[in-house]
mmCIF file of C-alpha atoms in Angstrom:
data_model
loop_
_atom_site.group_PDB
_atom_site.id
_atom_site.type_symbol
_atom_site.label_atom_id
_atom_site.label_comp_id
_atom_site.label_asym_id
_atom_site.label_seq_id
_atom_site.Cartn_x
_atom_site.Cartn_y
_atom_site.Cartn_z
ATOM 1 C CA UNK A 1 117.705 86.769 83.379
ATOM 2 C CA UNK A 2 119.184 87.790 86.577
ATOM 3 C CA UNK A 3 120.723 86.309 89.157
ATOM 4 C CA UNK A 4 119.834 87.761 92.071
ATOM 5 C CA UNK A 5 123.408 88.341 93.053
ATOM 6 C CA UNK A 6 122.379 89.861 96.661
ATOM 7 C CA UNK A 7 120.357 86.715 97.389
ATOM 8 C CA UNK A 8 123.688 85.055 97.575
ATOM 9 C CA UNK A 9 124.926 86.728 100.501
ATOM 10 C CA UNK A 10 121.834 87.506 102.242
ATOM 11 C CA UNK A 11 122.862 84.648 105.276
ATOM 12 C CA UNK A 12 126.548 86.076 105.241
ATOM 13 C CA UNK A 13 128.258 88.032 107.985
ATOM 14 C CA UNK A 14 129.380 91.176 107.205
ATOM 15 C CA UNK A 15 133.399 89.411 106.708
ATOM 16 C CA UNK A 16 132.231 86.897 104.770
ATOM 17 C CA UNK A 17 130.354 89.175 102.291
ATOM 18 C CA UNK A 18 133.642 91.533 102.214
ATOM 19 C CA UNK A 19 135.118 88.534 100.774
ATOM 20 C CA UNK A 20 132.742 87.119 98.583
ATOM 21 C CA UNK A 21 132.057 91.243 96.842
ATOM 22 C CA UNK A 22 135.117 90.335 94.645
ATOM 23 C CA UNK A 23 133.324 86.906 92.798
ATOM 24 C CA UNK A 24 129.466 88.618 93.311
ATOM 25 C CA UNK A 25 130.768 91.808 91.538
ATOM 26 C CA UNK A 26 132.118 89.122 88.364
ATOM 27 C CA UNK A 27 129.077 87.415 88.623
ATOM 28 C CA UNK A 28 126.550 90.491 88.034
ATOM 29 C CA UNK A 29 129.303 91.828 85.168
ATOM 30 C CA UNK A 30 128.399 88.806 83.521
ATOM 31 C CA UNK A 31 124.873 89.002 83.859
ATOM 32 C CA UNK A 32 124.896 92.675 82.712
ATOM 33 C CA UNK A 33 126.726 91.860 79.608
ATOM 34 C CA UNK A 34 124.369 88.875 78.681
ATOM 35 C CA UNK A 35 121.951 91.038 78.726
ATOM 36 C CA UNK A 36 123.176 93.795 77.041
ATOM 37 C CA UNK A 37 124.059 91.202 74.000
ATOM 38 C CA UNK A 38 120.897 90.561 74.129
ATOM 39 C CA UNK A 39 119.182 93.977 73.743
ATOM 40 C CA UNK A 40 121.695 94.680 70.792
ATOM 41 C CA UNK A 41 120.541 91.687 68.879
ATOM 42 C CA UNK A 42 116.851 94.114 68.691
ATOM 43 C CA UNK A 43 114.511 91.980 70.360
ATOM 44 C CA UNK A 44 110.798 91.890 70.113
ATOM 45 C CA UNK A 45 108.754 94.690 72.903
ATOM 46 C CA UNK A 46 108.083 92.148 75.451
ATOM 47 C CA UNK A 47 111.412 90.524 75.522
ATOM 48 C CA UNK A 48 112.953 94.305 75.096
ATOM 49 C CA UNK A 49 110.796 95.390 78.336
ATOM 50 C CA UNK A 50 112.127 92.588 80.246
ATOM 51 C CA UNK A 51 115.475 93.134 79.629
ATOM 52 C CA UNK A 52 115.361 96.535 80.376
ATOM 53 C CA UNK A 53 114.122 95.997 83.673
ATOM 54 C CA UNK A 54 116.708 93.061 84.420
ATOM 55 C CA UNK A 55 119.635 95.462 83.133
ATOM 56 C CA UNK A 56 118.380 97.785 85.762
ATOM 57 C CA UNK A 57 118.257 95.371 88.800
ATOM 58 C CA UNK A 58 121.781 94.184 87.813
ATOM 59 C CA UNK A 59 123.511 97.895 87.526
ATOM 60 C CA UNK A 60 121.737 98.842 90.802
ATOM 61 C CA UNK A 61 122.995 95.505 92.280
ATOM 62 C CA UNK A 62 126.662 96.052 90.693
ATOM 63 C CA UNK A 63 126.610 99.487 92.009
ATOM 64 C CA UNK A 64 127.123 98.572 95.804
ATOM 65 C CA UNK A 65 130.295 96.287 94.581
ATOM 66 C CA UNK A 66 132.193 99.015 92.594
ATOM 67 C CA UNK A 67 134.095 101.626 93.896
ATOM 68 C CA UNK A 68 132.310 105.199 94.039
ATOM 69 C CA UNK A 69 133.660 106.636 90.735
ATOM 70 C CA UNK A 70 132.476 103.642 88.749
ATOM 71 C CA UNK A 71 129.457 103.087 91.095
ATOM 72 C CA UNK A 72 127.776 106.422 90.550
ATOM 73 C CA UNK A 73 127.789 105.256 86.549
ATOM 74 C CA UNK A 74 126.372 102.049 87.194
ATOM 75 C CA UNK A 75 123.580 103.449 89.309
ATOM 76 C CA UNK A 76 123.114 105.917 86.597
ATOM 77 C CA UNK A 77 122.757 103.967 84.276
ATOM 78 C CA UNK A 78 120.278 101.857 86.350
ATOM 79 C CA UNK A 79 118.178 104.975 86.883
ATOM 80 C CA UNK A 80 117.887 105.568 83.249
ATOM 81 C CA UNK A 81 117.229 101.986 82.167
ATOM 82 C CA UNK A 82 114.319 101.503 84.677
ATOM 83 C CA UNK A 83 112.952 105.024 83.424
ATOM 84 C CA UNK A 84 112.961 103.742 79.817
ATOM 85 C CA UNK A 85 111.383 100.297 81.581
ATOM 86 C CA UNK A 86 108.455 102.419 82.909
ATOM 87 C CA UNK A 87 108.128 104.704 79.801
ATOM 88 C CA UNK A 88 107.001 100.984 77.998
ATOM 89 C CA UNK A 89 104.900 99.410 81.556
ATOM 90 C CA UNK A 90 103.989 102.368 83.698
ATOM 91 C CA UNK A 91 101.961 100.619 86.379
ATOM 92 C CA UNK A 92 104.455 97.831 86.844
ATOM 93 C CA UNK A 93 104.673 98.146 90.976
ATOM 94 C CA UNK A 94 108.106 96.195 91.002
ATOM 95 C CA UNK A 95 109.588 98.064 88.774
ATOM 96 C CA UNK A 96 108.646 101.337 90.329
ATOM 97 C CA UNK A 97 110.050 100.020 93.881
ATOM 98 C CA UNK A 98 113.238 98.956 92.257
ATOM 99 C CA UNK A 99 113.019 103.067 90.625
ATOM 100 C CA UNK A 100 112.430 104.328 94.417
ATOM 101 C CA UNK A 101 115.192 102.492 95.157
ATOM 102 C CA UNK A 102 117.909 103.597 92.640
ATOM 103 C CA UNK A 103 116.619 107.113 93.505
ATOM 104 C CA UNK A 104 117.297 106.975 97.383
ATOM 105 C CA UNK A 105 120.466 105.592 96.265
ATOM 106 C CA UNK A 106 121.464 108.896 94.182
ATOM 107 C CA UNK A 107 120.014 111.232 97.016
ATOM 108 C CA UNK A 108 122.500 109.794 99.627
ATOM 109 C CA UNK A 109 125.426 110.642 97.121
ATOM 110 C CA UNK A 110 124.251 114.072 96.551
ATOM 111 C CA UNK A 111 126.025 116.911 98.661
ATOM 112 C CA UNK A 112 122.891 119.759 98.093
ATOM 113 C CA UNK A 113 120.240 119.081 100.294
ATOM 114 C CA UNK A 114 118.232 120.509 97.709
ATOM 115 C CA UNK A 115 118.762 118.234 95.257
ATOM 116 C CA UNK A 116 118.589 114.788 97.344
ATOM 117 C CA UNK A 117 114.897 116.429 98.806
ATOM 118 C CA UNK A 118 114.038 116.241 95.209
ATOM 119 C CA UNK A 119 115.136 113.156 94.646
ATOM 120 C CA UNK A 120 113.913 111.896 97.818
ATOM 121 C CA UNK A 121 110.395 113.195 96.752
ATOM 122 C CA UNK A 122 110.078 111.814 93.165
ATOM 123 C CA UNK A 123 111.187 108.068 95.250
ATOM 124 C CA UNK A 124 108.014 108.820 97.358
ATOM 125 C CA UNK A 125 106.092 109.148 94.714
ATOM 126 C CA UNK A 126 107.110 106.012 93.181
ATOM 127 C CA UNK A 127 106.913 103.942 96.122
ATOM 128 C CA UNK A 128 103.491 105.767 96.590
ATOM 129 C CA UNK A 129 102.057 104.170 93.154
ATOM 130 C CA UNK A 130 103.495 100.815 93.857
ATOM 131 C CA UNK A 131 101.165 100.819 97.029
ATOM 132 C CA UNK A 132 98.293 101.800 95.146
ATOM 133 C CA UNK A 133 98.472 99.270 92.218
ATOM 134 C CA UNK A 134 99.624 96.463 94.871
ATOM 135 C CA UNK A 135 98.128 97.268 98.315
ATOM 136 C CA UNK A 136 98.278 94.075 100.199
ATOM 137 C CA UNK A 137 101.957 94.068 100.132
ATOM 138 C CA UNK A 138 103.266 95.260 103.642
ATOM 139 C CA UNK A 139 106.868 95.453 102.291
ATOM 140 C CA UNK A 140 105.841 98.600 99.794
ATOM 141 C CA UNK A 141 104.059 100.024 102.497
ATOM 142 C CA UNK A 142 107.600 99.639 104.613
ATOM 143 C CA UNK A 143 108.960 101.397 102.020
ATOM 144 C CA UNK A 144 106.895 104.445 101.495
ATOM 145 C CA UNK A 145 107.024 104.744 105.214
ATOM 146 C CA UNK A 146 110.449 104.559 105.569
ATOM 147 C CA UNK A 147 110.342 107.948 103.624
ATOM 148 C CA UNK A 148 109.216 110.329 106.194
ATOM 149 C CA UNK A 149 112.887 110.332 107.496
ATOM 150 C CA UNK A 150 114.729 110.444 104.846
ATOM 151 C CA UNK A 151 115.441 114.276 104.858
ATOM 152 C CA UNK A 152 116.755 113.791 108.150
ATOM 153 C CA UNK A 153 118.682 110.674 107.519
ATOM 154 C CA UNK A 154 120.284 112.422 104.559
ATOM 155 C CA UNK A 155 121.203 115.131 107.365
ATOM 156 C CA UNK A 156 122.366 112.685 109.459
ATOM 157 C CA UNK A 157 124.670 110.599 106.825
ATOM 158 C CA UNK A 158 126.176 113.817 105.504
ATOM 159 C CA UNK A 159 127.422 114.761 108.970
ATOM 160 C CA UNK A 160 128.782 111.595 109.510
ATOM 161 C CA UNK A 161 130.674 110.937 106.440
ATOM 162 C CA UNK A 162 132.365 114.786 107.092
ATOM 163 C CA UNK A 163 133.862 113.345 110.310
ATOM 164 C CA UNK A 164 134.723 110.039 108.610
ATOM 165 C CA UNK A 165 132.482 107.762 110.564
ATOM 166 C CA UNK A 166 129.525 107.372 107.694
ATOM 167 C CA UNK A 167 129.174 104.518 104.763
ATOM 168 C CA UNK A 168 130.675 105.007 101.753
ATOM 169 C CA UNK A 169 128.314 105.625 98.641
ATOM 170 C CA UNK A 170 130.450 103.211 96.943
ATOM 171 C CA UNK A 171 130.931 99.357 97.635
ATOM 172 C CA UNK A 172 128.157 99.673 100.061
ATOM 173 C CA UNK A 173 127.797 95.553 99.692
ATOM 174 C CA UNK A 174 131.542 95.459 101.574
ATOM 175 C CA UNK A 175 131.581 98.228 104.081
ATOM 176 C CA UNK A 176 129.866 97.319 107.784
ATOM 177 C CA UNK A 177 128.762 99.528 110.328
ATOM 178 C CA UNK A 178 131.478 102.183 112.068
ATOM 179 C CA UNK A 179 132.424 100.797 115.247
ATOM 180 C CA UNK A 180 132.541 102.636 118.846
ATOM 181 C CA UNK A 181 130.562 105.593 119.053
ATOM 182 C CA UNK A 182 127.120 106.088 120.770
ATOM 183 C CA UNK A 183 123.726 104.609 120.050
ATOM 184 C CA UNK A 184 122.541 107.632 117.821
ATOM 185 C CA UNK A 185 124.920 106.972 115.630
ATOM 186 C CA UNK A 186 124.861 103.108 115.097
ATOM 187 C CA UNK A 187 120.810 103.686 114.506
ATOM 188 C CA UNK A 188 121.418 106.511 112.184
ATOM 189 C CA UNK A 189 123.810 103.855 110.087
ATOM 190 C CA UNK A 190 121.332 101.282 110.594
ATOM 191 C CA UNK A 191 118.604 103.733 109.369
ATOM 192 C CA UNK A 192 120.657 104.405 106.000
ATOM 193 C CA UNK A 193 121.192 100.548 105.459
ATOM 194 C CA UNK A 194 117.259 99.769 106.151
ATOM 195 C CA UNK A 195 115.956 102.743 103.539
ATOM 196 C CA UNK A 196 118.685 102.240 101.078
ATOM 197 C CA UNK A 197 120.313 98.653 100.932
ATOM 198 C CA UNK A 198 117.086 97.596 102.971
ATOM 199 C CA UNK A 199 114.976 98.852 99.871
ATOM 200 C CA UNK A 200 116.784 96.983 97.484
ATOM 201 C CA UNK A 201 117.144 93.741 99.199
ATOM 202 C CA UNK A 202 113.068 93.975 100.126
ATOM 203 C CA UNK A 203 111.782 94.441 96.728
ATOM 204 C CA UNK A 204 113.921 91.308 95.506
ATOM 205 C CA UNK A 205 112.915 89.106 98.130
ATOM 206 C CA UNK A 206 109.490 90.327 97.934
ATOM 207 C CA UNK A 207 109.511 89.707 94.093
ATOM 208 C CA UNK A 208 110.514 86.141 94.845
ATOM 209 C CA UNK A 209 108.270 85.446 97.543
ATOM 210 C CA UNK A 210 110.983 84.877 100.031
ATOM 211 C CA UNK A 211 111.161 85.838 103.250
ATOM 212 C CA UNK A 212 112.902 89.008 104.387
ATOM 213 C CA UNK A 213 115.283 88.799 107.706
#
């Protein structure tokens, strides 16, 4: 039901990823349209659940290839779809992890600390539940452990955005780390990537039994 477009760019350099972003965006949009059409045809409950989950994942991926305003709409839709999926299948660890990654991405778009922290708290709950359901999955454990640093990382990213050196919250798949600056700035940016973008990729490669590099 999903093409997992991030796997297409996994082995590309950042320059190559930027060049291919438009192609990947179009591919994702085609997959979204297919799933939406199938969902509109009133499928049975099992198929509906699969479509909701796939659409949630696709919209989350698509938000990384859209300009900020469109990215936010995709992200909001993704979270809504994943919540609906979990209302039908609340103990699916993969869907829980995808929702947690969506909540993290939403948090990093928030400008108010209290709103961001509330989203981080909910993401922590979803990752915790995923680990409870799949105790042997080290990637889920990594995502949960990363949440300890989320509020501080949000503070650093907000500070970096205010001086124009931080990552964009839209079209993230086509953004390279800031040039120049000290090691602290570099590792803060990398930490953002691990927590947010890395969270999504960890989920997708874990779900397909593929290695994460």
